[in-house]
Amino acid sequence: MTEIHTPEEYHSFLDQNPLCGVYFYTTTCAICDVLKPKVNEVFQDHDLSVARINLMHLPGLAGPLLIMGVPTLIVMLEGKEMERLGAYMQMPDLNDKLGKLHKHLA
């Protein structure tokens, strides 16, 4: 999981990864810590990249992306939001959604 520190890194990550995920978290969020390795594993299973962004360090991204709480995972396809999942995300559902998007991209 790639850590993003600047808006430029965020845009570069999206440009380099047509199908990817962006995981928004804060260091004070316990569920974020629990879900982070699970999300990473699902993306690795599909050979896809996922980045993480600490909103305590980049709060300016929350507004434009309408991030209302953490954790939030946004699955992006060619820079456009395809799926948005929150704290109650289920890994089997994420796995299915990534599989369908990955097939569509191929």
Coordinates of C-alpha atoms in Angstrom, one line a residue:
M1 CA 0.0 0.0 0.0
T2 CA 1.5 3.3 -1.1
E3 CA 1.4 6.2 1.3
I4 CA 0.4 9.5 -0.4
H5 CA 1.7 12.7 1.1
T6 CA 0.8 15.5 -1.4
P7 CA -2.0 16.3 -3.8
E8 CA 0.6 15.9 -6.6
E9 CA 1.4 12.3 -5.5
Y10 CA -2.3 11.6 -5.4
H11 CA -2.9 12.7 -9.0
S12 CA 0.3 10.9 -10.2
F13 CA -0.9 7.7 -8.5
L14 CA -4.2 7.9 -10.4
D15 CA -2.5 8.7 -13.7
Q16 CA -0.2 5.6 -13.3
N17 CA -2.9 3.2 -12.1
P18 CA -6.0 2.9 -14.4
L19 CA -7.8 0.7 -11.9
C20 CA -6.8 1.3 -8.3
G21 CA -8.0 2.1 -4.8
V22 CA -7.5 5.0 -2.5
Y23 CA -7.9 4.3 1.2
F24 CA -8.6 7.4 3.4
Y25 CA -7.8 7.0 7.1
T26 CA -6.6 8.9 10.3
T27 CA -4.2 7.7 12.9
T28 CA -6.9 8.0 15.6
C29 CA -9.2 5.6 13.8
A30 CA -9.0 2.1 15.3
I31 CA -11.2 0.5 12.6
C32 CA -8.9 2.1 9.9
D33 CA -6.0 0.1 11.3
V34 CA -8.0 -3.1 11.3
L35 CA -9.3 -2.8 7.7
K36 CA -6.0 -1.5 6.2
P37 CA -4.3 -4.9 5.8
K38 CA -7.5 -6.6 4.7
V39 CA -8.1 -4.0 2.0
N40 CA -4.4 -4.3 0.9
E41 CA -4.7 -8.1 0.7
V42 CA -7.8 -7.9 -1.6
F43 CA -6.1 -5.5 -3.9
Q44 CA -3.0 -7.6 -4.0
D45 CA -5.1 -10.7 -4.9
H46 CA -6.2 -8.8 -8.0
D47 CA -2.7 -7.4 -8.7
L48 CA -4.0 -3.9 -8.3
S49 CA -2.5 -0.9 -6.5
V50 CA -4.0 0.8 -3.5
A51 CA -2.8 4.0 -1.9
R52 CA -3.5 5.3 1.6
I53 CA -4.0 8.9 2.6
N54 CA -3.9 10.1 6.1
L55 CA -6.6 12.9 6.2
M56 CA -4.9 14.4 9.2
H57 CA -2.0 15.3 6.9
L58 CA -4.0 16.1 3.7
P59 CA -7.3 17.5 5.0
G60 CA -7.7 19.5 1.7
L61 CA -8.6 16.3 -0.2
A62 CA -11.6 15.5 2.0
G63 CA -13.8 18.3 0.7
P64 CA -13.4 17.9 -3.1
L65 CA -13.8 14.1 -2.8
L66 CA -16.7 14.3 -0.4
I67 CA -15.0 12.2 2.3
M68 CA -17.4 12.5 5.3
G69 CA -15.7 10.0 7.6
V70 CA -13.0 7.4 7.8
P71 CA -12.2 4.8 6.8
T72 CA -13.3 5.4 3.2
L73 CA -12.2 3.4 0.3
I74 CA -12.7 4.8 -3.2
V75 CA -12.2 2.4 -6.1
M76 CA -11.1 4.5 -9.2
L77 CA -11.2 3.5 -12.8
E78 CA -9.3 5.9 -15.1
G79 CA -9.5 8.6 -12.5
K80 CA -13.3 8.3 -12.0
E81 CA -15.0 7.0 -8.8
M82 CA -16.6 3.6 -9.4
E83 CA -17.2 2.4 -5.9
R84 CA -17.1 4.0 -2.4
L85 CA -17.0 1.9 0.7
G86 CA -17.0 2.9 4.4
A87 CA -16.3 1.4 7.8
Y88 CA -18.8 -1.5 7.2
M89 CA -17.1 -2.7 4.0
Q90 CA -17.1 -6.4 3.5
M91 CA -14.0 -8.0 1.9
P92 CA -16.0 -10.6 -0.2
D93 CA -18.0 -7.7 -1.6
L94 CA -14.9 -5.7 -2.4
N95 CA -13.3 -8.8 -4.0
D96 CA -16.4 -9.3 -6.2
K97 CA -16.5 -5.6 -7.3
L98 CA -12.8 -5.6 -8.1
G99 CA -13.1 -8.8 -10.1
K100 CA -15.9 -7.3 -12.2
L101 CA -14.1 -4.1 -12.8
H102 CA -10.8 -5.9 -13.6
K103 CA -12.6 -8.0 -16.3
H104 CA -14.2 -4.9 -17.7
L105 CA -10.8 -3.2 -18.1
A106 CA -9.2 -6.3 -19.8

